[in-house]
Structures are given as C-alpha cells and as structure tokens.
Short mmCIF file of C-alpha atoms in Angstrom, two decimals:
data_model
loop_
_atom_site.label_atom_id
_atom_site.label_comp_id
_atom_site.label_asym_id
_atom_site.label_seq_id
_atom_site.Cartn_x
_atom_site.Cartn_y
_atom_site.Cartn_z
CA MET A 1 0.00 0.00 0.00
CA ALA A 2 1.35 3.39 -0.92
CA GLU A 3 2.20 5.78 1.86
CA PHE A 4 1.45 9.49 1.61
CA VAL A 5 3.79 11.85 3.35
CA ILE A 6 3.01 15.58 3.61
CA ILE A 7 6.18 17.60 3.21
CA GLN A 8 6.28 21.34 3.83
CA THR A 9 7.76 22.96 0.73
CA GLU A 10 9.67 26.19 0.53
CA ALA A 11 6.61 27.90 -0.95
CA ASP A 12 4.55 26.87 2.05
CA GLN A 13 7.11 28.33 4.41
CA LYS A 14 6.82 31.71 2.65
CA LEU A 15 3.06 31.97 3.31
CA PRO A 16 2.18 34.86 5.63
CA LYS A 17 1.60 33.82 9.26
CA SER A 18 -1.71 35.65 9.30
CA VAL A 19 -3.20 32.91 7.12
CA GLY A 20 -2.36 30.26 9.68
CA GLY A 21 -3.35 32.45 12.61
CA SER A 22 -6.74 33.40 11.22
CA CYS A 23 -8.26 30.23 12.62
CA ASP A 24 -7.09 31.16 16.10
CA THR A 25 -8.63 34.64 15.70
CA ILE A 26 -11.96 33.17 14.61
CA GLY A 27 -11.91 30.78 17.55
CA ALA A 28 -11.24 33.61 19.97
CA ARG A 29 -14.11 35.62 18.54
CA ASN A 30 -16.46 32.65 18.77
CA SER A 31 -15.53 32.17 22.45
CA LEU A 32 -16.60 35.75 23.28
CA GLY A 33 -20.26 34.88 22.73
CA PRO A 34 -20.54 32.22 25.46
CA LYS A 35 -18.48 34.35 27.85
CA PHE A 36 -20.78 37.34 27.34
CA LEU A 37 -23.91 35.23 27.83
CA ALA A 38 -22.44 33.75 30.99
CA ALA A 39 -21.48 37.20 32.27
CA ILE A 40 -25.02 38.56 31.97
CA GLY A 41 -26.56 35.35 33.33
CA ALA A 42 -28.46 34.52 30.14
CA HIS A 43 -29.23 31.05 31.48
CA GLU A 44 -31.82 32.68 33.77
CA TYR A 45 -33.98 33.48 30.75
CA PHE A 46 -34.80 29.75 30.75
CA SER A 47 -35.37 29.53 34.50
CA PRO A 48 -39.04 29.13 35.57
CA GLU A 49 -38.09 30.42 39.02
CA MET A 50 -36.90 33.72 37.57
CA TRP A 51 -40.11 34.20 35.59
CA ARG A 52 -42.19 33.46 38.70
CA ALA A 53 -40.17 36.09 40.56
CA ALA A 54 -40.71 38.54 37.67
CA LEU A 55 -44.46 37.89 37.84
CA THR A 56 -44.28 38.68 41.56
CA GLU A 57 -42.54 41.97 40.73
CA LEU A 58 -45.26 42.82 38.18
CA VAL A 59 -48.11 42.15 40.61
CA ALA A 60 -46.32 43.85 43.51
CA THR A 61 -45.55 46.97 41.45
CA ALA A 62 -49.16 47.18 40.25
CA SER A 63 -50.36 46.85 43.85
CA LEU A 64 -47.87 49.48 45.01
CA VAL A 65 -48.89 51.94 42.31
CA PHE A 66 -52.62 51.46 42.85
CA SER A 67 -52.58 51.61 46.65
CA LEU A 68 -49.93 54.31 47.01
CA THR A 69 -51.33 56.64 44.35
CA SER A 70 -54.91 56.35 45.60
CA SER A 71 -53.71 57.04 49.15
CA ILE A 72 -51.69 60.08 48.08
CA ILE A 73 -54.64 61.54 46.17
CA SER A 74 -56.88 60.92 49.20
CA CYS A 75 -54.39 62.77 51.39
CA LEU A 76 -54.20 65.72 49.01
CA ASP A 77 -57.99 65.83 48.72
CA SER A 78 -58.61 65.47 52.47
CA GLY A 79 -59.02 69.18 53.14
CA GLU A 80 -56.22 69.27 55.72
CA VAL A 81 -54.24 72.48 56.16
CA ASP A 82 -51.05 70.83 54.88
CA PRO A 83 -52.10 67.49 53.36
CA LYS A 84 -48.63 66.75 51.94
CA LEU A 85 -47.44 65.93 55.45
CA LEU A 86 -49.74 62.88 55.38
CA VAL A 87 -48.08 61.51 52.25
CA PRO A 88 -44.89 60.17 53.93
CA ILE A 89 -47.01 58.26 56.45
CA SER A 90 -48.89 56.56 53.61
CA VAL A 91 -45.62 55.80 51.84
CA PHE A 92 -44.19 54.17 54.96
CA ILE A 93 -47.20 51.96 55.72
CA ILE A 94 -47.76 50.74 52.15
CA ALA A 95 -44.07 50.20 51.40
CA PHE A 96 -43.55 48.29 54.67
CA LEU A 97 -46.47 45.91 54.06
CA LEU A 98 -45.52 45.15 50.45
CA LEU A 99 -41.83 44.71 51.31
CA LEU A 100 -42.73 42.29 54.08
CA VAL A 101 -44.63 40.14 51.58
CA THR A 102 -42.39 40.35 48.51
CA VAL A 103 -38.83 40.31 49.88
CA PRO A 104 -38.86 36.52 50.47
CA LEU A 105 -40.43 35.92 47.04
CA SER A 106 -38.53 38.11 44.57
CA GLY A 107 -36.35 40.42 46.66
CA GLY A 108 -39.06 43.06 46.98
CA HIS A 109 -37.63 45.51 44.44
CA MET A 110 -40.82 47.01 42.94
CA SER A 111 -38.64 49.76 41.45
CA PRO A 112 -35.87 49.91 38.83
CA VAL A 113 -33.79 51.79 41.44
CA PHE A 114 -33.42 48.74 43.69
CA THR A 115 -33.04 46.42 40.71
CA PHE A 116 -30.28 48.56 39.20
CA ILE A 117 -28.28 48.79 42.43
CA ALA A 118 -28.72 45.05 43.02
CA ALA A 119 -27.26 44.39 39.55
CA LEU A 120 -24.36 46.79 40.20
CA LYS A 121 -23.54 45.04 43.47
CA GLY A 122 -23.77 41.61 41.83
CA ALA A 123 -26.75 40.46 43.88
CA ILE A 124 -28.67 39.60 40.69
CA THR A 125 -27.64 39.01 37.08
CA LEU A 126 -28.15 41.52 34.29
CA ALA A 127 -30.60 39.12 32.66
CA ARG A 128 -32.79 39.02 35.75
CA ALA A 129 -32.46 42.80 36.15
CA SER A 130 -33.70 43.41 32.60
CA VAL A 131 -36.74 41.17 33.11
CA TYR A 132 -37.48 42.72 36.51
CA ILE A 133 -37.44 46.26 35.10
CA LEU A 134 -39.77 45.29 32.24
CA ALA A 135 -42.11 43.61 34.72
CA GLN A 136 -42.09 46.69 36.95
CA CYS A 137 -42.94 48.96 34.00
CA PHE A 138 -45.80 46.70 32.90
CA GLY A 139 -47.00 46.50 36.51
CA SER A 140 -47.00 50.29 36.76
CA VAL A 141 -49.09 50.62 33.60
CA LEU A 142 -51.51 48.00 34.93
CA GLY A 143 -51.84 49.74 38.29
CA PHE A 144 -52.49 53.15 36.73
CA LEU A 145 -54.91 51.62 34.23
CA ILE A 146 -57.00 50.31 37.12
CA MET A 147 -56.71 53.71 38.79
CA LYS A 148 -57.88 55.53 35.69
CA THR A 149 -60.83 53.15 35.29
CA VAL A 150 -62.24 53.61 38.80
CA MET A 151 -61.12 57.17 39.52
CA ASP A 152 -63.33 60.22 38.99
CA GLN A 153 -62.29 61.94 35.77
CA HIS A 154 -62.25 65.35 37.41
CA ALA A 155 -59.76 64.04 39.97
CA VAL A 156 -57.74 62.43 37.17
CA GLN A 157 -57.29 65.80 35.50
CA LYS A 158 -56.79 67.71 38.74
CA TYR A 159 -54.00 65.44 40.06
CA SER A 160 -52.66 64.25 36.68
CA LEU A 161 -53.53 60.65 37.63
CA GLY A 162 -51.19 60.94 40.59
CA GLY A 163 -48.14 60.90 38.33
CA CYS A 164 -44.73 62.53 38.69
CA THR A 165 -44.93 66.25 37.93
CA ILE A 166 -42.20 68.87 38.09
CA HIS A 167 -43.47 72.13 36.62
CA GLY A 168 -47.11 72.00 37.70
CA SER A 169 -50.07 73.26 35.70
CA GLY A 170 -52.53 76.13 35.85
CA PRO A 171 -52.29 78.14 39.07
CA THR A 172 -49.92 75.64 40.70
CA SER A 173 -46.22 76.33 40.36
CA GLY A 174 -43.53 73.66 40.31
CA VAL A 175 -39.74 73.66 40.39
CA GLY A 176 -37.09 73.91 37.72
CA THR A 177 -35.70 70.84 36.01
CA GLN A 178 -32.27 71.36 37.58
CA THR A 179 -33.76 71.57 41.08
CA ALA A 180 -35.82 68.44 40.47
CA LEU A 181 -32.73 66.56 39.27
CA VAL A 182 -30.73 67.55 42.35
CA LEU A 183 -33.55 66.47 44.65
CA GLU A 184 -33.98 63.18 42.77
CA VAL A 185 -30.28 62.35 43.08
CA ALA A 186 -30.01 63.43 46.72
CA CYS A 187 -33.18 61.74 47.98
CA THR A 188 -32.54 58.53 46.07
CA PHE A 189 -29.03 58.44 47.50
CA VAL A 190 -30.44 58.80 51.02
CA VAL A 191 -32.73 55.80 50.43
CA LEU A 192 -29.82 53.75 49.12
CA PHE A 193 -27.40 54.77 51.85
CA VAL A 194 -29.85 54.08 54.67
CA GLY A 195 -32.02 51.27 53.33
CA VAL A 196 -29.84 49.34 50.92
CA THR A 197 -26.75 49.43 53.14
CA VAL A 198 -28.71 47.60 55.83
CA ALA A 199 -30.64 45.31 53.48
CA PHE A 200 -27.50 44.11 51.64
CA ASP A 201 -25.57 43.45 54.86
CA LYS A 202 -26.32 39.76 55.46
CA ARG A 203 -25.08 39.68 59.06
CA ARG A 204 -26.94 42.82 60.08
CA SER A 205 -30.10 41.74 58.26
CA LYS A 206 -30.02 38.43 60.12
CA GLU A 207 -29.59 40.24 63.44
CA LEU A 208 -32.43 42.68 62.79
CA GLY A 209 -34.81 40.24 61.15
CA LEU A 210 -37.00 40.76 58.08
CA PRO A 211 -39.64 43.02 59.71
CA MET A 212 -37.03 45.44 61.04
CA VAL A 213 -35.17 45.55 57.73
CA CYS A 214 -38.47 46.39 56.00
CA VAL A 215 -39.04 49.16 58.57
CA VAL A 216 -35.63 50.66 57.78
CA VAL A 217 -36.15 50.57 54.00
CA ALA A 218 -39.73 51.89 54.17
CA GLY A 219 -38.65 54.54 56.66
CA SER A 220 -35.88 55.77 54.37
CA MET A 221 -38.38 56.07 51.51
CA ALA A 222 -40.83 58.01 53.67
CA LEU A 223 -38.01 60.30 54.84
CA ALA A 224 -36.98 61.07 51.25
CA VAL A 225 -40.57 61.84 50.25
CA PHE A 226 -41.07 64.06 53.31
CA VAL A 227 -37.92 66.07 52.54
CA SER A 228 -38.80 66.52 48.87
CA VAL A 229 -42.39 67.68 49.40
CA THR A 230 -41.54 70.13 52.18
CA VAL A 231 -38.20 71.64 51.17
CA THR A 232 -39.47 73.27 47.96
CA GLY A 233 -42.80 74.59 49.18
CA ARG A 234 -44.21 74.33 45.63
CA SER A 235 -47.61 72.70 45.24
CA GLY A 236 -47.02 71.87 41.57
CA TYR A 237 -44.06 69.64 42.40
CA ALA A 238 -45.18 66.11 43.27
CA GLY A 239 -41.97 65.22 45.09
CA VAL A 240 -39.26 62.72 44.23
CA GLY A 241 -40.25 59.73 42.16
CA LEU A 242 -37.90 57.12 43.68
CA ASN A 243 -39.47 54.78 41.15
CA PRO A 244 -39.00 55.49 37.42
CA ALA A 245 -41.46 52.73 36.52
CA ARG A 246 -44.23 54.47 38.48
CA CYS A 247 -43.53 57.76 36.70
CA LEU A 248 -43.50 56.01 33.32
CA GLY A 249 -46.84 54.26 33.82
CA ALA A 250 -48.71 57.49 34.56
CA ALA A 251 -46.99 59.34 31.70
CA LEU A 252 -47.93 56.65 29.16
CA LEU A 253 -51.61 56.70 30.16
CA GLN A 254 -52.12 60.38 30.96
CA GLY A 255 -49.40 62.19 28.98
CA GLY A 256 -49.45 65.99 29.01
CA ILE A 257 -47.32 67.63 31.68
CA LEU A 258 -46.17 64.23 32.96
CA TRP A 259 -43.72 64.08 30.05
CA ASP A 260 -42.22 67.46 30.98
CA GLY A 261 -38.86 66.64 32.52
CA HIS A 262 -39.73 62.93 32.68
CA TRP A 263 -36.09 62.07 32.02
CA VAL A 264 -35.22 63.46 35.47
CA PHE A 265 -36.94 60.50 37.13
CA TRP A 266 -34.64 58.10 35.23
CA VAL A 267 -31.35 59.99 35.11
CA GLY A 268 -31.51 61.03 38.77
CA PRO A 269 -31.78 57.49 40.19
CA ILE A 270 -29.12 56.18 37.78
CA LEU A 271 -26.68 58.87 38.95
CA ALA A 272 -27.56 58.19 42.60
CA CYS A 273 -27.03 54.44 42.16
CA SER A 274 -23.67 55.01 40.48
CA VAL A 275 -22.47 57.36 43.23
CA TYR A 276 -23.69 55.04 45.97
CA HIS A 277 -22.04 52.00 44.36
CA CYS A 278 -18.69 53.80 44.19
CA LEU A 279 -19.09 54.84 47.83
CA SER A 280 -20.11 51.35 48.97
CA LEU A 281 -16.88 49.92 47.55
CA ASN A 282 -14.97 52.10 50.03
CA LEU A 283 -17.14 51.57 53.12
CA PRO A 284 -15.56 49.71 56.08
CA LYS A 285 -15.87 45.96 55.61
CA GLN A 286 -15.90 45.25 59.35
CA ASN A 287 -17.62 46.90 62.27
CA LEU A 288 -15.62 49.42 64.29
CA THR A 289 -14.42 48.07 67.60
CA SER A 290 -13.70 50.01 70.77
CA VAL A 291 -10.33 50.24 72.43
CA GLU A 292 -11.49 47.96 75.28
CA GLU A 293 -12.59 45.26 72.82
CA GLU A 294 -9.26 45.44 71.05
#
C-alpha cells in the first residue's frame, strides 16, 4: 500500500503567518459569545423560578402603584391644612407591608432603582435585572390603568392621575428641572445609603430580622418623600419619584405635563445608584471596635 507523506515545501514556508493564525482569531471571537452570555446570566432566561419572581414583581408593582397613588390623592384631597405631610405616612405603611410580603419571594424591588443597584452590586444578574425592570414597568401601567378606570375623571385631570410632575399646571407652580434633578439624586441616594446598606448586609439583616429591615427601607423612603415635598414649598411639584417605573406608567396613560422633565426620574436614580455604588466599595468591611474590645 502506498504511503502518503506531507512535506512542507519552501513555498509553504513563505506563506504569511496571518493565514495560519486566522483560525485562532476566529476561535477567539467565537468564544466571546458564550463568555458574554455567561457574564449577563443569560441562562436565567430559561429559568421558571426567575419568571415566577418577575411575575411577583409585576403584581407587587401594580399593587404598590394602585394603593400608594390612591392614598396620596386621598391625602391631598382630604381638606387638611397641609395634606402633603400625610403623604410620607402613607408611603411608609404601604411600602412596609408590600416589602414584608415580597422580599422573600422576589427580593421586593418594585422599582428599577433597587433592581439597578442590586445588579451593580452583583446580587442579581443583568438578565434578571432586565426582566425585573420590564415587569415593573408593565406593573406600573396595569396599576395606573386600574386607577384611571375607577377614579373620577375630574380628579384624574386635577391630580394628573397621581403621576410625577415637576413644573405644575394652571395656578400651581412647580420647580425647575435642575432643582428636580438635584432632589432626585439626593433623595434617592439617602434611600440607598440608609435602606440598601442595611438590606444588603447579610449579618446585620439576620440580626435585625426581616420586619425590622423592611421598617428601615420603608422609613428611608418616607423620609426622602417628606424632605422633597416640604423643602421646595411648591404645590405643583409632586416630590421625588424614587421609582421610574411608576412615573412612566402614569406618563404613558395620561401624557401631558407628565412628560415634561420625565427624564429626570430616570437619570436622577441612575446617577444616585452610580455614586452610591462607588461609595459602597470604600465603606468599612468590618464593624468598628472600641479600644477595650481590642
């Protein structure tokens, strides 16, 4: 039987090395795809557990929007001398109850703010974060749709469906876009620094227990709302959003002045999350100890 021997000729040796190395380049490019999918956690798109958690976020956000917005409008329409002071109390009670229910199920985000910071800190994958944010936006639209169906149309126009307003309308005066952005960044940062710092500390969360952690997070939200609605003294300003999905739902259904400066309610929280994440990387990793303990 004849034997075939492959001999490298002089012409073969003169071939450019790029021809031989092109296969390695193609292989390297092909390996980037799986690495990218693994980095964003694409496998969770096929996880039934993740979709059940996303459904929980949708229902919880719709419940939050419906109950919170109706309570805020009731406070403003109560005839009290300064009804805005009742708003933080409503925020605290409703946020606490919904957090207590949803934290064990999906993490209790109910807002792109908490989802975004959880993704930055590596608590959830980017794939789960993207689905959560979509679910929260759909939940907001659903909650406001129910509100618009059952709410008196005069109240809908008077309070702009309870959406996020900056400039106000008619005789009511709001605040400037720059002021609203500063307040959005500052108040969102306060919520993150107080609430998220405790919630993401596993040892401290275990010591406090779930109810107390929910009290801290809900309390930080109520504090931010109280500061924003009192510091400006402008009736046309609805206060900080703290939840871009909630602002988006009302704007999609009602439109009008709700689109004026709507970007503030997205850019502000993103900036606050970025600043807080950079700060959290430099926070002490261990508790301070006294001289006697040392």
